[in-house]
Short mmCIF file of C-alpha atoms in Angstrom, two decimals:
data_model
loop_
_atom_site.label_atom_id
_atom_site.label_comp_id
_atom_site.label_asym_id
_atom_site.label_seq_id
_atom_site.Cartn_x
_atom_site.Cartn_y
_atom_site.Cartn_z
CA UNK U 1 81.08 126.94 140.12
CA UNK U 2 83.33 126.83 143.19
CA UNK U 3 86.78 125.20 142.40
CA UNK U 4 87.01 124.21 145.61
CA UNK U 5 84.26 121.68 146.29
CA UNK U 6 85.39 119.31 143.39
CA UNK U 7 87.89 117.29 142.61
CA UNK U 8 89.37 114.17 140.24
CA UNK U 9 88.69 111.06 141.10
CA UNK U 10 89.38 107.79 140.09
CA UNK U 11 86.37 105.96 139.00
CA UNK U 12 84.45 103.39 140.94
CA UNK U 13 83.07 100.38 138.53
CA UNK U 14 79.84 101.83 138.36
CA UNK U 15 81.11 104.88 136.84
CA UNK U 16 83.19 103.28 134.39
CA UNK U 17 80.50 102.00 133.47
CA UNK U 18 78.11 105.27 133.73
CA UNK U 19 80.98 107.03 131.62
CA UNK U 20 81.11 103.96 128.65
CA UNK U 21 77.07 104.57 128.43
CA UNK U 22 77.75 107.99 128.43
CA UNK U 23 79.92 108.63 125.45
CA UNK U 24 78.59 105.63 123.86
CA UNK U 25 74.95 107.75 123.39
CA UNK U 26 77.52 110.07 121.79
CA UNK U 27 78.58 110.53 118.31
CA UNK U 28 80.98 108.28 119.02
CA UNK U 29 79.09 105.59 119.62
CA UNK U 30 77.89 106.06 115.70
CA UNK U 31 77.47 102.63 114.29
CA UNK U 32 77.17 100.53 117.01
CA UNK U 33 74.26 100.04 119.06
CA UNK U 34 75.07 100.94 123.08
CA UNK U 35 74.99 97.44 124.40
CA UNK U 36 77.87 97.34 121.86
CA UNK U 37 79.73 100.30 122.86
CA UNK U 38 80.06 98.95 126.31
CA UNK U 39 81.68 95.64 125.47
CA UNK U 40 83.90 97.66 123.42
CA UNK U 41 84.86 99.50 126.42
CA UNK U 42 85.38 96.61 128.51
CA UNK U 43 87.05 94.32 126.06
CA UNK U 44 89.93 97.71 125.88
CA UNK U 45 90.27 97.25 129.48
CA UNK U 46 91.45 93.49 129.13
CA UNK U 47 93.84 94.09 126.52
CA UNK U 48 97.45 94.41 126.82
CA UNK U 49 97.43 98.30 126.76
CA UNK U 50 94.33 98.47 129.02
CA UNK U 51 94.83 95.82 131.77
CA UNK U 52 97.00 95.65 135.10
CA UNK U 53 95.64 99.10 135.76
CA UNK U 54 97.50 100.28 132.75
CA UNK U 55 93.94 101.97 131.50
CA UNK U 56 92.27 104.61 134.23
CA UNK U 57 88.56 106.35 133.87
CA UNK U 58 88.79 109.55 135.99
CA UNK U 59 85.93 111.98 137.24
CA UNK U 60 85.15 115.28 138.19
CA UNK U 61 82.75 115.06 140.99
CA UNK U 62 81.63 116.75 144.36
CA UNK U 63 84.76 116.12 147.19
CA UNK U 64 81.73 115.26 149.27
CA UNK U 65 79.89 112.89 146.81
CA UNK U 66 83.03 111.06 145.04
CA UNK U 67 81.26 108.26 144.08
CA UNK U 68 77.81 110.27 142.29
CA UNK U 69 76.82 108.61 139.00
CA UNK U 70 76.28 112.57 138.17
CA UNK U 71 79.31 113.59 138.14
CA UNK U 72 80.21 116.15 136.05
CA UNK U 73 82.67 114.98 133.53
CA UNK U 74 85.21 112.38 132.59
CA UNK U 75 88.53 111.13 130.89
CA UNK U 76 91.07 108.19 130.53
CA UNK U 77 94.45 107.65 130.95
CA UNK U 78 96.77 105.05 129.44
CA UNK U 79 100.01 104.12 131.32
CA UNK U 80 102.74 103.82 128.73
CA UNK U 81 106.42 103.35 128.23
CA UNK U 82 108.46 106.45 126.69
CA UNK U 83 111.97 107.33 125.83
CA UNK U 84 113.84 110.46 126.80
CA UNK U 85 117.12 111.49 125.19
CA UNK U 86 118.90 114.81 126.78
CA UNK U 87 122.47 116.20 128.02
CA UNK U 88 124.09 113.58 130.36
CA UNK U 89 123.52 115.99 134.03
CA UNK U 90 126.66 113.91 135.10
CA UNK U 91 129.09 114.45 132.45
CA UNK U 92 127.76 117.75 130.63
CA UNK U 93 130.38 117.52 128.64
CA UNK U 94 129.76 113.76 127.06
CA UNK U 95 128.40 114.28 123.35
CA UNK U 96 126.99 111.09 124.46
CA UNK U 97 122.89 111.23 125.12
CA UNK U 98 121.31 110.33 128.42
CA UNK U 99 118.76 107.50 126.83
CA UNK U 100 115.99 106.76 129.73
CA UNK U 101 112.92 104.69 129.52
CA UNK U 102 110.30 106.45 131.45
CA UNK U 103 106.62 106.35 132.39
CA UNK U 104 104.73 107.94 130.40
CA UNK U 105 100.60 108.84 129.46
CA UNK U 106 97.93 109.14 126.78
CA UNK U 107 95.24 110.72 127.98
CA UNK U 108 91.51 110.09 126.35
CA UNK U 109 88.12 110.18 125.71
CA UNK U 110 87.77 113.58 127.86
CA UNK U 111 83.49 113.97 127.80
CA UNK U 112 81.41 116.78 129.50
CA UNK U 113 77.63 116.00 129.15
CA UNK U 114 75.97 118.70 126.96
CA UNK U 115 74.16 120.48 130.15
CA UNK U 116 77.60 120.47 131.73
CA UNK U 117 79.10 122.52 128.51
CA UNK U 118 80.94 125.83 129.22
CA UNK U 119 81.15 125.90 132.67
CA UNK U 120 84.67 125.41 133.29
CA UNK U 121 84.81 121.76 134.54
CA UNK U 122 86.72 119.98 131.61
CA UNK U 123 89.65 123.01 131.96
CA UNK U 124 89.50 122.02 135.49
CA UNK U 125 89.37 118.55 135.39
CA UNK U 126 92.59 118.33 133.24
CA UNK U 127 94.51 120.69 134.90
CA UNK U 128 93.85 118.50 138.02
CA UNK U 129 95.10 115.82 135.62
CA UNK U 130 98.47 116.81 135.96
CA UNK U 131 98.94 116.17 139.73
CA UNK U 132 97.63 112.98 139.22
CA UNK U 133 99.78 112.20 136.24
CA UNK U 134 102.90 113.85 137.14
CA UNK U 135 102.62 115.31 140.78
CA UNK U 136 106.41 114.12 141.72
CA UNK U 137 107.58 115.67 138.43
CA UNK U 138 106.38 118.97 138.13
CA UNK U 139 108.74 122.44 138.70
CA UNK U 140 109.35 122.96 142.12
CA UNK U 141 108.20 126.70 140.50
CA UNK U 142 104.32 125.22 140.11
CA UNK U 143 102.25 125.77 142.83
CA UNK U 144 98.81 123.65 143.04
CA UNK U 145 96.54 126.69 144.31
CA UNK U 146 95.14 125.36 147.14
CA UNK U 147 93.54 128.78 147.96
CA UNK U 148 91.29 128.26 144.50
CA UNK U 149 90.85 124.57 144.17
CA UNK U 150 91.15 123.46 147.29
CA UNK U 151 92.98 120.41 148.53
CA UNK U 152 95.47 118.75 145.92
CA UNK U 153 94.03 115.35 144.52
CA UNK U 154 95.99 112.41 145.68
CA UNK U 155 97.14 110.08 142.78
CA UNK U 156 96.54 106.23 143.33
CA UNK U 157 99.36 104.44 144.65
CA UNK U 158 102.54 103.93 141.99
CA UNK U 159 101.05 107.02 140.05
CA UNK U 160 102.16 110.73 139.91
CA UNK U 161 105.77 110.13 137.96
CA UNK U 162 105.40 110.92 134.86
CA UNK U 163 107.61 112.61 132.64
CA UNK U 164 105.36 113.29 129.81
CA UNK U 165 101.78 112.92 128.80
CA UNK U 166 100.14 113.65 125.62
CA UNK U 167 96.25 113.54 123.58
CA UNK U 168 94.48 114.40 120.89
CA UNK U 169 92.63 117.19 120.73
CA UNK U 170 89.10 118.01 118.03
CA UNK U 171 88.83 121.22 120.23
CA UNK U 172 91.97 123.53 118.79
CA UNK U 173 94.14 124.67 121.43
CA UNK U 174 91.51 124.24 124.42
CA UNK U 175 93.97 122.07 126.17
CA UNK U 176 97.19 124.94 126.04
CA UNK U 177 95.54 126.18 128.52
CA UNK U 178 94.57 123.66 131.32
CA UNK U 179 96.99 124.67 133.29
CA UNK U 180 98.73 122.91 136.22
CA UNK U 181 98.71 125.72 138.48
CA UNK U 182 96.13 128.09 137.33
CA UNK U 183 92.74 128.79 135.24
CA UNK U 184 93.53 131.79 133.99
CA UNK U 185 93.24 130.86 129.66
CA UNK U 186 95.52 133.17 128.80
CA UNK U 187 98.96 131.55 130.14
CA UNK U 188 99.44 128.30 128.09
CA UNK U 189 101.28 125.47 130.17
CA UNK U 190 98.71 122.72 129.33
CA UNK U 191 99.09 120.48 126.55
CA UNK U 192 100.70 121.75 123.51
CA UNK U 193 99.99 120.97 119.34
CA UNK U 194 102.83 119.35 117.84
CA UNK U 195 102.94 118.00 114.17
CA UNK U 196 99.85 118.14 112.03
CA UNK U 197 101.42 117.12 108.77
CA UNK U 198 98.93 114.74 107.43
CA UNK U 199 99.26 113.06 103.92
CA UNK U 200 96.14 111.85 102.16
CA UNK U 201 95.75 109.72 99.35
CA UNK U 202 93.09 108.28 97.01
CA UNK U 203 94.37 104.71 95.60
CA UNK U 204 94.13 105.04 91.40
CA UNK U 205 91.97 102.79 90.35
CA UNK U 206 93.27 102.40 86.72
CA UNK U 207 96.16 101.05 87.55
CA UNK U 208 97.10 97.12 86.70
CA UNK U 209 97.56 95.26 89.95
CA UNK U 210 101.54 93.59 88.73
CA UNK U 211 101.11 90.61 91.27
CA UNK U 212 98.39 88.92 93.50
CA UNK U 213 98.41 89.95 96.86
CA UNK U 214 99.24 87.34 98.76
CA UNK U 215 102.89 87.01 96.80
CA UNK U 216 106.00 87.78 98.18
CA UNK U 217 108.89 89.26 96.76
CA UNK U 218 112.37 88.41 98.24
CA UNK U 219 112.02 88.79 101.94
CA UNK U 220 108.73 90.68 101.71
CA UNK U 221 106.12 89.41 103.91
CA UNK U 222 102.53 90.60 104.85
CA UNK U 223 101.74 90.57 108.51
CA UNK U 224 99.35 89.72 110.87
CA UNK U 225 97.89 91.41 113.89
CA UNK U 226 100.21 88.71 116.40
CA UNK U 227 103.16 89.38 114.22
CA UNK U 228 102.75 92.93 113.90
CA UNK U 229 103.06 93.05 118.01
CA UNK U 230 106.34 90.86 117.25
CA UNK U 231 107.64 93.60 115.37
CA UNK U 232 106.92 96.37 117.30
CA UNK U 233 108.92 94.62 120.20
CA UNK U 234 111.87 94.83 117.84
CA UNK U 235 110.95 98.28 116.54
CA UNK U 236 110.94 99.66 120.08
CA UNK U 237 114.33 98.41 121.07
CA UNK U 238 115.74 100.07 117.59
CA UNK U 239 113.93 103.40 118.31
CA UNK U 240 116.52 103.69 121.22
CA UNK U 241 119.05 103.72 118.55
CA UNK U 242 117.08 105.98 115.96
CA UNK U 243 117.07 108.40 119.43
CA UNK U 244 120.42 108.03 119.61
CA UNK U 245 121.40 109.03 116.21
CA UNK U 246 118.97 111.76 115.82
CA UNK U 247 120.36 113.72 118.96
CA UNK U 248 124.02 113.50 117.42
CA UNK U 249 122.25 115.14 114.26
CA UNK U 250 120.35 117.71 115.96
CA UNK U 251 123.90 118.25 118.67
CA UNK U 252 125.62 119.03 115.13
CA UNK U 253 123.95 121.76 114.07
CA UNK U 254 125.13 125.13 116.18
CA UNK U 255 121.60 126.50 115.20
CA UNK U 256 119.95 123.49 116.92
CA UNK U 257 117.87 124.42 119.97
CA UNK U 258 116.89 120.82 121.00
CA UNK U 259 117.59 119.77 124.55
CA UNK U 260 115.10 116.95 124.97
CA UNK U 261 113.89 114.54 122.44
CA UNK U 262 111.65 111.96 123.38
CA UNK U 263 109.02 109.47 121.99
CA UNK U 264 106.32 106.90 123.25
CA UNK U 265 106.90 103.28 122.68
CA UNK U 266 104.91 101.00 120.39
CA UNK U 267 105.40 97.92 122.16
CA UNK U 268 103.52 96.28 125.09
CA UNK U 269 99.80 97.15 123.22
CA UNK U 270 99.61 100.48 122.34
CA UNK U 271 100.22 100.43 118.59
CA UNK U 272 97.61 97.23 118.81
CA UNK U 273 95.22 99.00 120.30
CA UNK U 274 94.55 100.95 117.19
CA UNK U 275 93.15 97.86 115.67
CA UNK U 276 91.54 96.51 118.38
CA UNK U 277 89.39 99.89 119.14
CA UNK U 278 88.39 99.33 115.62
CA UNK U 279 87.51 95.50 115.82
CA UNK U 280 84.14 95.34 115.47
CA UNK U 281 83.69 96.97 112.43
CA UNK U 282 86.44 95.19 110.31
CA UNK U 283 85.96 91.70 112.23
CA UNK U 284 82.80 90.64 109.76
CA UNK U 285 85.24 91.30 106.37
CA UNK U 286 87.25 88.49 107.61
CA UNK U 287 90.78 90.48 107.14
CA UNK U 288 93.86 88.73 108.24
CA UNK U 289 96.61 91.40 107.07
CA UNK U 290 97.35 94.23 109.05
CA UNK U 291 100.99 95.58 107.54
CA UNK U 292 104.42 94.40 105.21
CA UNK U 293 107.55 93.81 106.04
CA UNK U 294 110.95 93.42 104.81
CA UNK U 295 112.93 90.50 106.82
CA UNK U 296 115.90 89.20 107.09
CA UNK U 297 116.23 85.46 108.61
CA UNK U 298 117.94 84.53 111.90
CA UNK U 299 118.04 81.02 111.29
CA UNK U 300 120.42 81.33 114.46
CA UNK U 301 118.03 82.10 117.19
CA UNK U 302 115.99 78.89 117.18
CA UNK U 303 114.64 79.48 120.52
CA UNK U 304 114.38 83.47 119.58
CA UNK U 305 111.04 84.79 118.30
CA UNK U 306 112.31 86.32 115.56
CA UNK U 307 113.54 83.01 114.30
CA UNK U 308 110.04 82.79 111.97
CA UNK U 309 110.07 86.68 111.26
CA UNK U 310 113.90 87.32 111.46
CA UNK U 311 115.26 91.18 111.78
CA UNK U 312 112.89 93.55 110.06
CA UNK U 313 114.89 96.20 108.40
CA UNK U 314 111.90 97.70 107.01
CA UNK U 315 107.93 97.39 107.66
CA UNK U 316 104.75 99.69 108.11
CA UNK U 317 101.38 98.65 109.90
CA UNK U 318 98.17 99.69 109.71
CA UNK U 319 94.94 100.29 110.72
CA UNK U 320 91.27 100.45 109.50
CA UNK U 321 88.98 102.75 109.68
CA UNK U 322 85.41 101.03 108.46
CA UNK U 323 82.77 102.64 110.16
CA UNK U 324 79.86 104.39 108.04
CA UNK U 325 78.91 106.77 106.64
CA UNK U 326 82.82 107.87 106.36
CA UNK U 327 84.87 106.83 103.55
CA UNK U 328 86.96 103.41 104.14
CA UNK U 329 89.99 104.55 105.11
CA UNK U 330 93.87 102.78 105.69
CA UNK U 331 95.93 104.66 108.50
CA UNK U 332 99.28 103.92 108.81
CA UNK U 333 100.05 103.55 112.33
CA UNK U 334 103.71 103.00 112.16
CA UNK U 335 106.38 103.49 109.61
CA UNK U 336 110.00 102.80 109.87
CA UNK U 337 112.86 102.45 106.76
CA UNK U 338 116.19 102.67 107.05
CA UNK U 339 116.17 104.96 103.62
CA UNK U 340 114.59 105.94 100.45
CA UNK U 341 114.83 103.49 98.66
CA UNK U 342 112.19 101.39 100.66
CA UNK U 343 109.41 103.56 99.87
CA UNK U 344 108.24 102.78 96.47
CA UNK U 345 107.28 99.00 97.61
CA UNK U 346 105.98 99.80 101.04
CA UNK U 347 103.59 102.36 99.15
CA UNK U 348 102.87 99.53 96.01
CA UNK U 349 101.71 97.35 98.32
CA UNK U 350 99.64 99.57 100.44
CA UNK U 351 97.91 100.22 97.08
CA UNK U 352 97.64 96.71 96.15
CA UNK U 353 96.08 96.72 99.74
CA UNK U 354 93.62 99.21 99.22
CA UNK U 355 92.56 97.87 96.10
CA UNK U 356 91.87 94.17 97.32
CA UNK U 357 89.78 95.81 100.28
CA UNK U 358 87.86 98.40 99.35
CA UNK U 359 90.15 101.27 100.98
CA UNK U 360 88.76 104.81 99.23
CA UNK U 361 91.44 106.98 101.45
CA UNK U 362 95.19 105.95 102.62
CA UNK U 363 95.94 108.50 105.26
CA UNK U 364 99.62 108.90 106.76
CA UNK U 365 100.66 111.01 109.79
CA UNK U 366 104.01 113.26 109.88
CA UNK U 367 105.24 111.17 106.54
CA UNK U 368 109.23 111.45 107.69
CA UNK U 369 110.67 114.91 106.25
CA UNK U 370 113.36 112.02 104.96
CA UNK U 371 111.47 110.38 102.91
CA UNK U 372 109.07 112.95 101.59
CA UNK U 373 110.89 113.87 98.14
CA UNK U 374 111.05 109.81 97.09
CA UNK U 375 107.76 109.10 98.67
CA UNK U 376 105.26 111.43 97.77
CA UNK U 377 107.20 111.05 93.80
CA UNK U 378 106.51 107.16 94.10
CA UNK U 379 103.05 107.68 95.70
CA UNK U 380 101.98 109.73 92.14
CA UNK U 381 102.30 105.97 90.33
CA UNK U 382 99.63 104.90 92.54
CA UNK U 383 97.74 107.50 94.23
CA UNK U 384 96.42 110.86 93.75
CA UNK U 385 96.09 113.33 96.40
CA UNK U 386 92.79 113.71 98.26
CA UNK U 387 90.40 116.12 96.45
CA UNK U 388 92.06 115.44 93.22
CA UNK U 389 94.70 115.72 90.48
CA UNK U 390 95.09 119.41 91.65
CA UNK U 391 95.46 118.59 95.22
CA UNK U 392 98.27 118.31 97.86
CA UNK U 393 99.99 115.18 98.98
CA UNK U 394 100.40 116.73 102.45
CA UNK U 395 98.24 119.44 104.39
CA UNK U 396 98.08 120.32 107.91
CA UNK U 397 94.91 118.66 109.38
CA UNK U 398 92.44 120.51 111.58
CA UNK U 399 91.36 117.34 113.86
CA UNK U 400 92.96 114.84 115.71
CA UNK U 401 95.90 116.80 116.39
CA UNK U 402 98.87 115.57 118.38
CA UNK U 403 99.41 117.56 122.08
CA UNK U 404 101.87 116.70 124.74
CA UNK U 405 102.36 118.28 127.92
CA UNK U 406 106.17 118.07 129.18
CA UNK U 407 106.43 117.79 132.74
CA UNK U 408 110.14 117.15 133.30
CA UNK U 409 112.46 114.46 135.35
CA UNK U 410 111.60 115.31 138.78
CA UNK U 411 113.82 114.77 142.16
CA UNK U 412 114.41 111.38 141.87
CA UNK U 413 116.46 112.14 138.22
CA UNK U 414 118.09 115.34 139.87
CA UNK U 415 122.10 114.96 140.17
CA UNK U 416 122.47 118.11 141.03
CA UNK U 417 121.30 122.09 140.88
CA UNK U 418 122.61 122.41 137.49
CA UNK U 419 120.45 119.74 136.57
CA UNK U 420 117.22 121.20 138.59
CA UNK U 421 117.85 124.78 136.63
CA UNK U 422 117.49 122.79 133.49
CA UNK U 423 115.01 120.35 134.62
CA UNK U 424 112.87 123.82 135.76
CA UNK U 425 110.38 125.12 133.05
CA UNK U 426 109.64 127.99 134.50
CA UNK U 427 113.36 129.76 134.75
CA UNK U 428 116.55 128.48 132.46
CA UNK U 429 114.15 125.52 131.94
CA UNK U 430 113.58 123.91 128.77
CA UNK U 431 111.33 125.73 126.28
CA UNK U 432 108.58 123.37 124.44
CA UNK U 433 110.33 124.67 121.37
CA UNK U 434 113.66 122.95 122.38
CA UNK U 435 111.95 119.71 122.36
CA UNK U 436 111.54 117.07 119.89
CA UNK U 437 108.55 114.61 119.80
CA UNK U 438 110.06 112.04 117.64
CA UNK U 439 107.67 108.97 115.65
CA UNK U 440 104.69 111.55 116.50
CA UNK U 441 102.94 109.00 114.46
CA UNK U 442 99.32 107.12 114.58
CA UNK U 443 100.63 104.19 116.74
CA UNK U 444 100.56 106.66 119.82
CA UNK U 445 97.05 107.85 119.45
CA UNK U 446 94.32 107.13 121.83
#
């Protein structure tokens, strides 16, 4: 393979739609026929986190044949909305935080065809990846090696400002090492694994359900898919806080070696869209709750849409997973309490859940380290860990696993050369270890 000759491209339509038949002949297509798949595909386009451009298919193909229907492999992107906490540049010594919104990507569905297997152009793709992603952003240190693949892709207008990107990797640490500025496998400045912690449940069956499910008690309220959204608008202007307050923790410890947090917004689609990838396997079973929620009226904002929900202090949603032959399985997408003592009925009611609906596995990703000790003591009442009595609640899972790739604030956030030393990872910079993926949770997935 020469480098050189290739390049990433965004797809035409008829290789969005080569690429949908493509993995859809996959195993992932398992359980829907390929007619299917395709709608699938198209139906995530038109969603909220999918339309306006917000969803990309990109391809590795020949610089001289762009638009092939061979072309040698393929992945999406997902524009999203982040948060970024760090060191005010302007006032280094403000204990306040610097709290940005920011562009931001999930990056998906990455497919080589079998015959195209282990010859290099999935490393290749996604390092190209980056200069599409993040082009304005990267070190002023990383070079694009023109020499070895040629001329630099050009990212689509709007594109190329991103300040962090992350997937999900069933390939280990494959993606450490696509590298934005060379292929050699041993340097890792790709996308790095970051918070496995997975806690997995089987609901008890012998335990008396204490009320039906469709009671309430106090302000508790089960939610629906529209409402859920609701609440993740108001969850993503309180993570700003929760950002806030976790950087004054971290700032408090001399030991602490954090310089950036940062985290990827539920809002706007994206912690929908792990229902909606799912739809047509839990759309025949007729199921019209998708989470709980503690509320607390606002009687006071009449035109507001929170009047109906009010200010949720506490909820969790959910997806589910339904398709055969693997267990029927409940992942919590999102999670938020303000303490402890929350726990015990968000998990009571995930069991009551499970038990009205058929759900053999309740699966939760990086359970807060908070809220382990209370949690995981409540979730003996009604659960037992996967595998049995003897098992763990928690283990560190081997698929699925969370990567991001931190690319940094680029010129247009520079105030000055302090700020470029720090901004630089490949000098002073900032270490992936001194940064802090917070709500690395199933909501951000894709």
């Amino acid at each position: 393979m020469d480098p050189s000759t290739l390049s990433l491209f965004a797809a035409t339509p008829q290789q969005i739609e080569a690429s949908s038949r493509r993995t859809g002949a996959s195993a992932w297509g398992n359980g829907m026929t390929l007619d299917q798949y395709v709608q699938r595909d198209l139906d995530l386009q038109k969603s909220e986190c999918g339309r306006d451009g917000k969803l990309m298919i990109w391809v590795l193909a020949p610089r001289d044949d762009s638009e092939t229907l061979d072309f040698l492999c393929s992945c999406e992107t997902f524009l999203r909305t982040g948060l970024t906490a760090r060191r005010n540049p302007s006032s280094p010594s403000d204990p306040e935080p610097l709290i940005e919104q920011v562009e931001c990507y999930g990056v998906a569905s990455v497919f080589t065809p079998p015959p195209n297997r282990g010859k290099g152009y999935a490393r290749l793709m996604m390092s190209l990846l980056h200069w599409i992603l993040a082009g304005n952003n990267l070190s002023p240190n990383i070079r694009f090696p023109s020499d070895i693949w040629g001329p630099q892709p050009v990212p689509p207008p709007g594109m190329g400002n991103a300040i962090f990107s992350a997937l999900s990797t069933d390939v280990g640490t494959f993606y450490e090492s696509c590298n934005p500025d060379n292929a050699a496998r041993t340097k890792k400045n790709g996308w790095i694994i970051r918070g496995t912690r997975t806690a997995r449940w089987n609901p008890r069956v012998d335990v008396p359900v204490t009320s039906a499910i469709t009671s309430t008690t106090g302000n508790w309220r089960w939610l629906t898919h529209e409402e859920i959204n609701q609440v993740c608008t108001q969850d993503a202007e309180r993570m700003r806080a929760d950002l806030r307050a976790r950087w004054f923790d971290v700032s408090s410890v001399s030991s602490s070696k954090t310089k950036i947090l940062f985290t990827f917004l539920p809002s706007g689609g994206v912690e929908a869209f792990q229902r909606e990838r799912l739809q047509y396997f839990w759309e025949k079973e007729n199921i019209v709750h998708w989470g709980v929620a503690l509320s607390v009226p606002r009687s006071d904002l009449t035109n507001d849409f929170t009047n109906e929900l009010g200010t949720v202090q506490a909820f969790v949603a959910w997806t589910l997973e339904l398709r055969p032959p693997a267990p029927r399985t409940l992942v919590v997408t999102r999670l938020h309490v303000p303490s402890p003592d929350y726990i015990p009925e968000i998990l009571r009611r995930i069991w009551e859940y499970s038990i009205q609906h058929d759900i053999q596995v309740v699966e939760i990703w990086n359970f807060p380290s908070e809220l382990r000790e209370v949690g995981y003591r409540s979730a003996e009442r009604w659960f037992v860990p996967f595998g049995g009595e003897e098992g763990e609640f928690e283990f560190e899972r081997a698929l699925h696993l969370p990567a991001f790739k931190w690319y940094g604030y680029g010129p247009q956030r520079m105030t000055d050369a302090a700020d470029a030393v720090a901004n630089d990872s490949t000098s002073e910079k900032v270490d992936e270890s001194e940064i802090e993926w917070m709500f690395n949770e199933k909501f951000c997935w894709c």
